[in-house]
Every structure is written in structure tokens, then in C-alpha cells.
């Protein structure tokens, strides 16, 4: 699917208006119900097709962040053959008690996969967790870059953000 057609399809499937509290604590008058495009096989496949070309050279593991980054990382793994790890916000206190499930990250060049980036707060926490497990993390790949502040915050910590779409690139019905 062409990138502009993908943007239109994502907006149609997932863009909603109202009053929404974001993870950052801020309030927004519009929101992407990202699970609407992440759970649609046609859209998820098209997203993976576009993102695959953006994966940094040398990436050894795709690390999908709980919960929205997990289906994207899985789709990218299927498309590229790169192994995926699924990173929890906190390690389980039962079973294997792992923070990162799936592919081993120790000693690997890991690219964090996220759905929407606003401030980058969870990415920075997860990057720290992955580094504690021995991963080398320098890149983040996301579907939607909601706010420039996320790019700034990540850049200040030495992370390069690559986004499929910046919010202003999406054909929103009530553009800001």
C-alpha cells in the first residue's frame, strides 16, 4: 500500500475525537486508537511493509514495547526475518520473571519498536531496562510521532527516532 493511502486508511480506522488523557498526563482533543490499526491484518501488514525499509542497518533484534509495540514488532519480524523481543513495563513476578520475552537481547544491537511517541517517557525507561540486560540500544522506530518533544527527549539521551508518520503528515479531518 502506498504511504499516502496507508495514512488515509489509518486515520479512517483509528482517529477519534473527544477528551483523552495521554500517558504523559496531558489532555488531547483527538486520539489514535492505535489498536484499531494494529489489529487489522491489512493495515498492520502495510505498516510493517513501510517500516521494514526504515530499520537501521545492523539491527539484530526488534524490541516491541508493551503493549502497542508488540504487534508491530511481530509483524516486522515476520516481514524481515529479524527476531523479536517483547518488553514489559515491569518484569513478571511469576514463571520466568523476565522483563524481555522472546529473542535474547544481551550483547545485541536492539531497535525499540513503538506505536505512538509523544514524550518518549516509556521508551527511555525501557531503554534503561534493556541496557541493564546487556542490550545496545541506539534507535527507535515508531508508527506515529505525535509530538516533537518525544524526538527531543530521545535525542537528548542519544536515541535516534525514525517515524513512519509525524502527526502533521496525517490527513486529519479536523487538522489543528
PDB file of C-alpha atoms in Angstrom:
ATOM      1  CA  UNK A   1       0.000   0.000   0.000  1.00  0.00           C
ATOM      2  CA  UNK A   2       1.341   3.446  -0.875  1.00  0.00           C
ATOM      3  CA  UNK A   3       2.298   5.576   2.112  1.00  0.00           C
ATOM      4  CA  UNK A   4      -0.353   8.260   1.475  1.00  0.00           C
ATOM      5  CA  UNK A   5      -3.083   5.600   1.129  1.00  0.00           C
ATOM      6  CA  UNK A   6      -1.862   3.968   4.328  1.00  0.00           C
ATOM      7  CA  UNK A   7      -2.119   7.305   6.156  1.00  0.00           C
ATOM      8  CA  UNK A   8      -5.703   7.733   4.950  1.00  0.00           C
ATOM      9  CA  UNK A   9      -6.631   4.185   5.962  1.00  0.00           C
ATOM     10  CA  UNK A  10      -5.076   4.564   9.399  1.00  0.00           C
ATOM     11  CA  UNK A  11      -6.931   7.818  10.041  1.00  0.00           C
ATOM     12  CA  UNK A  12     -10.200   6.290   8.909  1.00  0.00           C
ATOM     13  CA  UNK A  13      -9.707   3.235  11.119  1.00  0.00           C
ATOM     14  CA  UNK A  14      -8.302   4.793  14.261  1.00  0.00           C
ATOM     15  CA  UNK A  15      -8.753   8.564  14.559  1.00  0.00           C
ATOM     16  CA  UNK A  16     -11.257   9.637  17.204  1.00  0.00           C
ATOM     17  CA  UNK A  17     -12.136  12.980  18.766  1.00  0.00           C
ATOM     18  CA  UNK A  18     -13.202  13.840  22.313  1.00  0.00           C
ATOM     19  CA  UNK A  19     -11.245  14.408  25.501  1.00  0.00           C
ATOM     20  CA  UNK A  20      -8.385  11.993  26.149  1.00  0.00           C
ATOM     21  CA  UNK A  21      -5.723  11.824  28.846  1.00  0.00           C
ATOM     22  CA  UNK A  22      -2.374  10.777  27.408  1.00  0.00           C
ATOM     23  CA  UNK A  23       0.305   8.696  29.148  1.00  0.00           C
ATOM     24  CA  UNK A  24       2.248  11.930  29.606  1.00  0.00           C
ATOM     25  CA  UNK A  25      -0.642  13.290  31.695  1.00  0.00           C
ATOM     26  CA  UNK A  26      -1.519  15.854  29.056  1.00  0.00           C
ATOM     27  CA  UNK A  27      -5.026  16.108  27.651  1.00  0.00           C
ATOM     28  CA  UNK A  28      -5.756  15.915  23.927  1.00  0.00           C
ATOM     29  CA  UNK A  29      -8.891  16.580  21.864  1.00  0.00           C
ATOM     30  CA  UNK A  30      -8.053  13.813  19.414  1.00  0.00           C
ATOM     31  CA  UNK A  31      -6.557  10.366  19.748  1.00  0.00           C
ATOM     32  CA  UNK A  32      -5.401   7.480  17.645  1.00  0.00           C
ATOM     33  CA  UNK A  33      -6.989   4.293  18.910  1.00  0.00           C
ATOM     34  CA  UNK A  34      -3.876   2.531  17.696  1.00  0.00           C
ATOM     35  CA  UNK A  35      -5.250  -0.910  18.417  1.00  0.00           C
ATOM     36  CA  UNK A  36      -7.686  -0.358  15.551  1.00  0.00           C
ATOM     37  CA  UNK A  37      -4.851  -0.273  13.024  1.00  0.00           C
ATOM     38  CA  UNK A  38      -2.668  -2.759  14.910  1.00  0.00           C
ATOM     39  CA  UNK A  39      -5.414  -5.395  14.968  1.00  0.00           C
ATOM     40  CA  UNK A  40      -6.341  -5.023  11.295  1.00  0.00           C
ATOM     41  CA  UNK A  41      -4.197  -7.508   9.327  1.00  0.00           C
ATOM     42  CA  UNK A  42      -4.252  -5.449   6.129  1.00  0.00           C
ATOM     43  CA  UNK A  43      -3.200  -2.233   7.876  1.00  0.00           C
ATOM     44  CA  UNK A  44      -0.655  -3.957  10.118  1.00  0.00           C
ATOM     45  CA  UNK A  45       0.913  -5.642   7.096  1.00  0.00           C
ATOM     46  CA  UNK A  46       1.097  -2.323   5.226  1.00  0.00           C
ATOM     47  CA  UNK A  47       2.644  -0.634   8.274  1.00  0.00           C
ATOM     48  CA  UNK A  48       5.262  -3.392   8.512  1.00  0.00           C
ATOM     49  CA  UNK A  49       5.977  -3.078   4.797  1.00  0.00           C
ATOM     50  CA  UNK A  50       6.698   0.651   5.180  1.00  0.00           C
ATOM     51  CA  UNK A  51       8.628   0.358   8.465  1.00  0.00           C
ATOM     52  CA  UNK A  52      10.821  -2.522   7.263  1.00  0.00           C
ATOM     53  CA  UNK A  53      12.725  -0.177   4.964  1.00  0.00           C
ATOM     54  CA  UNK A  54      13.376   2.154   7.917  1.00  0.00           C
ATOM     55  CA  UNK A  55      15.053  -0.390  10.212  1.00  0.00           C
ATOM     56  CA  UNK A  56      18.583   0.804  10.958  1.00  0.00           C
ATOM     57  CA  UNK A  57      21.423  -1.195   9.426  1.00  0.00           C
ATOM     58  CA  UNK A  58      22.983  -3.587  11.909  1.00  0.00           C
ATOM     59  CA  UNK A  59      19.797  -4.172  13.892  1.00  0.00           C
ATOM     60  CA  UNK A  60      19.848  -7.664  15.395  1.00  0.00           C
ATOM     61  CA  UNK A  61      16.670  -7.664  17.498  1.00  0.00           C
ATOM     62  CA  UNK A  62      13.379  -5.760  17.258  1.00  0.00           C
ATOM     63  CA  UNK A  63      12.131  -4.875  20.754  1.00  0.00           C
ATOM     64  CA  UNK A  64       8.389  -4.231  20.823  1.00  0.00           C
ATOM     65  CA  UNK A  65       7.263  -2.291  23.876  1.00  0.00           C
ATOM     66  CA  UNK A  66       4.221  -3.461  25.826  1.00  0.00           C
ATOM     67  CA  UNK A  67       1.530  -3.308  24.542  1.00  0.00           C
ATOM     68  CA  UNK A  68       1.283  -1.354  21.316  1.00  0.00           C
ATOM     69  CA  UNK A  69       4.796  -2.071  20.069  1.00  0.00           C
ATOM     70  CA  UNK A  70       4.350  -5.840  20.343  1.00  0.00           C
ATOM     71  CA  UNK A  71       2.129  -6.443  17.277  1.00  0.00           C
ATOM     72  CA  UNK A  72       4.240  -4.057  15.212  1.00  0.00           C
ATOM     73  CA  UNK A  73       7.473  -5.829  16.210  1.00  0.00           C
ATOM     74  CA  UNK A  74       5.886  -9.213  15.452  1.00  0.00           C
ATOM     75  CA  UNK A  75       4.735  -8.032  12.014  1.00  0.00           C
ATOM     76  CA  UNK A  76       8.179  -6.574  11.296  1.00  0.00           C
ATOM     77  CA  UNK A  77       9.813  -9.801  12.419  1.00  0.00           C
ATOM     78  CA  UNK A  78       7.653 -11.781  10.002  1.00  0.00           C
ATOM     79  CA  UNK A  79       8.442  -9.361   7.181  1.00  0.00           C
ATOM     80  CA  UNK A  80      12.213  -9.076   7.763  1.00  0.00           C
ATOM     81  CA  UNK A  81      13.243 -12.319   9.443  1.00  0.00           C
ATOM     82  CA  UNK A  82      14.743 -10.380  12.363  1.00  0.00           C
ATOM     83  CA  UNK A  83      13.988 -11.886  15.780  1.00  0.00           C
ATOM     84  CA  UNK A  84      11.704 -10.009  18.153  1.00  0.00           C
ATOM     85  CA  UNK A  85      11.686  -9.431  21.877  1.00  0.00           C
ATOM     86  CA  UNK A  86       8.622  -8.209  23.731  1.00  0.00           C
ATOM     87  CA  UNK A  87       9.458  -5.774  26.503  1.00  0.00           C
ATOM     88  CA  UNK A  88       7.238  -5.479  29.550  1.00  0.00           C
ATOM     89  CA  UNK A  89       6.811  -2.319  31.605  1.00  0.00           C
ATOM     90  CA  UNK A  90       7.753  -4.431  34.625  1.00  0.00           C
ATOM     91  CA  UNK A  91       9.111  -7.962  34.901  1.00  0.00           C
ATOM     92  CA  UNK A  92       6.601 -10.656  35.753  1.00  0.00           C
ATOM     93  CA  UNK A  93       6.716 -11.927  39.317  1.00  0.00           C
ATOM     94  CA  UNK A  94       5.870 -15.471  38.237  1.00  0.00           C
ATOM     95  CA  UNK A  95       7.014 -18.011  35.658  1.00  0.00           C
ATOM     96  CA  UNK A  96      10.273 -16.926  34.040  1.00  0.00           C
ATOM     97  CA  UNK A  97      10.121 -13.487  35.722  1.00  0.00           C
ATOM     98  CA  UNK A  98      11.512 -11.887  32.574  1.00  0.00           C
ATOM     99  CA  UNK A  99      11.321  -8.253  31.552  1.00  0.00           C
ATOM    100  CA  UNK A 100      12.014  -9.049  27.881  1.00  0.00           C
ATOM    101  CA  UNK A 101      10.370 -12.136  26.403  1.00  0.00           C
ATOM    102  CA  UNK A 102      11.338 -13.810  23.160  1.00  0.00           C
ATOM    103  CA  UNK A 103      14.697 -13.182  21.495  1.00  0.00           C
ATOM    104  CA  UNK A 104      17.749 -12.696  23.695  1.00  0.00           C
ATOM    105  CA  UNK A 105      18.923  -9.080  23.830  1.00  0.00           C
ATOM    106  CA  UNK A 106      22.228  -9.426  25.674  1.00  0.00           C
ATOM    107  CA  UNK A 107      25.090  -8.229  23.502  1.00  0.00           C
ATOM    108  CA  UNK A 108      22.710  -7.414  20.622  1.00  0.00           C
ATOM    109  CA  UNK A 109      22.063  -4.243  18.645  1.00  0.00           C
ATOM    110  CA  UNK A 110      18.401  -3.675  19.543  1.00  0.00           C
ATOM    111  CA  UNK A 111      15.931  -1.328  17.853  1.00  0.00           C
ATOM    112  CA  UNK A 112      12.972  -0.340  20.031  1.00  0.00           C
ATOM    113  CA  UNK A 113       9.613  -0.557  18.256  1.00  0.00           C
ATOM    114  CA  UNK A 114       6.734   1.637  19.456  1.00  0.00           C
ATOM    115  CA  UNK A 115       3.351   2.599  18.065  1.00  0.00           C
ATOM    116  CA  UNK A 116       2.894   6.251  19.085  1.00  0.00           C
ATOM    117  CA  UNK A 117       5.568   8.534  20.582  1.00  0.00           C
ATOM    118  CA  UNK A 118       4.520  11.647  22.485  1.00  0.00           C
ATOM    119  CA  UNK A 119       7.173  12.397  25.118  1.00  0.00           C
ATOM    120  CA  UNK A 120       9.219   9.207  24.828  1.00  0.00           C
ATOM    121  CA  UNK A 121       8.961   8.548  28.565  1.00  0.00           C
ATOM    122  CA  UNK A 122       8.261   4.819  28.373  1.00  0.00           C
ATOM    123  CA  UNK A 123      10.890   4.380  25.676  1.00  0.00           C
ATOM    124  CA  UNK A 124      13.542   5.891  27.946  1.00  0.00           C
ATOM    125  CA  UNK A 125      12.505   3.620  30.825  1.00  0.00           C
ATOM    126  CA  UNK A 126      12.526   0.552  28.578  1.00  0.00           C
ATOM    127  CA  UNK A 127      15.856   1.512  27.033  1.00  0.00           C
ATOM    128  CA  UNK A 128      17.351   1.639  30.530  1.00  0.00           C
ATOM    129  CA  UNK A 129      15.855  -1.777  31.303  1.00  0.00           C
ATOM    130  CA  UNK A 130      17.205  -3.232  28.047  1.00  0.00           C
ATOM    131  CA  UNK A 131      20.658  -1.762  28.692  1.00  0.00           C
ATOM    132  CA  UNK A 132      20.645  -3.408  32.136  1.00  0.00           C
ATOM    133  CA  UNK A 133      20.076  -6.700  30.283  1.00  0.00           C
ATOM    134  CA  UNK A 134      23.136  -6.020  28.123  1.00  0.00           C
ATOM    135  CA  UNK A 135      21.431  -4.668  25.001  1.00  0.00           C
ATOM    136  CA  UNK A 136      22.890  -1.887  22.866  1.00  0.00           C
ATOM    137  CA  UNK A 137      20.023   0.491  22.026  1.00  0.00           C
ATOM    138  CA  UNK A 138      20.557   3.491  19.760  1.00  0.00           C
ATOM    139  CA  UNK A 139      17.423   3.559  17.613  1.00  0.00           C
ATOM    140  CA  UNK A 140      13.670   3.787  17.987  1.00  0.00           C
ATOM    141  CA  UNK A 141      11.169   3.117  15.219  1.00  0.00           C
ATOM    142  CA  UNK A 142       7.553   4.233  15.580  1.00  0.00           C
ATOM    143  CA  UNK A 143       4.385   4.444  13.510  1.00  0.00           C
ATOM    144  CA  UNK A 144       3.217   7.897  14.664  1.00  0.00           C
ATOM    145  CA  UNK A 145       5.315  10.688  16.141  1.00  0.00           C
ATOM    146  CA  UNK A 146       2.661  12.621  17.994  1.00  0.00           C
ATOM    147  CA  UNK A 147       4.812  15.433  19.382  1.00  0.00           C
ATOM    148  CA  UNK A 148       8.251  16.902  18.660  1.00  0.00           C
ATOM    149  CA  UNK A 149       9.017  16.735  22.397  1.00  0.00           C
ATOM    150  CA  UNK A 150       9.437  12.971  22.156  1.00  0.00           C
ATOM    151  CA  UNK A 151      12.110  13.337  19.460  1.00  0.00           C
ATOM    152  CA  UNK A 152      13.882  15.975  21.577  1.00  0.00           C
ATOM    153  CA  UNK A 153      13.750  13.876  24.757  1.00  0.00           C
ATOM    154  CA  UNK A 154      15.022  10.771  22.966  1.00  0.00           C
ATOM    155  CA  UNK A 155      17.743  12.713  21.153  1.00  0.00           C
ATOM    156  CA  UNK A 156      18.934  14.196  24.439  1.00  0.00           C
ATOM    157  CA  UNK A 157      19.524  10.626  25.601  1.00  0.00           C
ATOM    158  CA  UNK A 158      21.385   9.595  22.442  1.00  0.00           C
ATOM    159  CA  UNK A 159      18.494   7.812  20.726  1.00  0.00           C
ATOM    160  CA  UNK A 160      17.610   8.359  17.075  1.00  0.00           C
ATOM    161  CA  UNK A 161      13.868   8.334  16.391  1.00  0.00           C
ATOM    162  CA  UNK A 162      12.618   7.217  12.989  1.00  0.00           C
ATOM    163  CA  UNK A 163       8.882   7.677  12.486  1.00  0.00           C
ATOM    164  CA  UNK A 164       6.666   6.455   9.682  1.00  0.00           C
ATOM    165  CA  UNK A 165       4.381   9.478  10.144  1.00  0.00           C
ATOM    166  CA  UNK A 166       4.579  12.723  12.064  1.00  0.00           C
ATOM    167  CA  UNK A 167       1.159  13.794  13.289  1.00  0.00           C
ATOM    168  CA  UNK A 168       1.102  16.776  10.925  1.00  0.00           C
ATOM    169  CA  UNK A 169       1.591  14.416   7.945  1.00  0.00           C
ATOM    170  CA  UNK A 170      -1.649  12.569   8.627  1.00  0.00           C
ATOM    171  CA  UNK A 171      -4.800  13.705   6.811  1.00  0.00           C
ATOM    172  CA  UNK A 172      -6.823  14.507   9.924  1.00  0.00           C
ATOM    173  CA  UNK A 173     -10.439  15.563   9.452  1.00  0.00           C
ATOM    174  CA  UNK A 174     -10.105  18.434  11.957  1.00  0.00           C
ATOM    175  CA  UNK A 175      -6.495  19.426  11.355  1.00  0.00           C
ATOM    176  CA  UNK A 176      -5.059  21.543  14.157  1.00  0.00           C
TER     177      UNK A 176
END
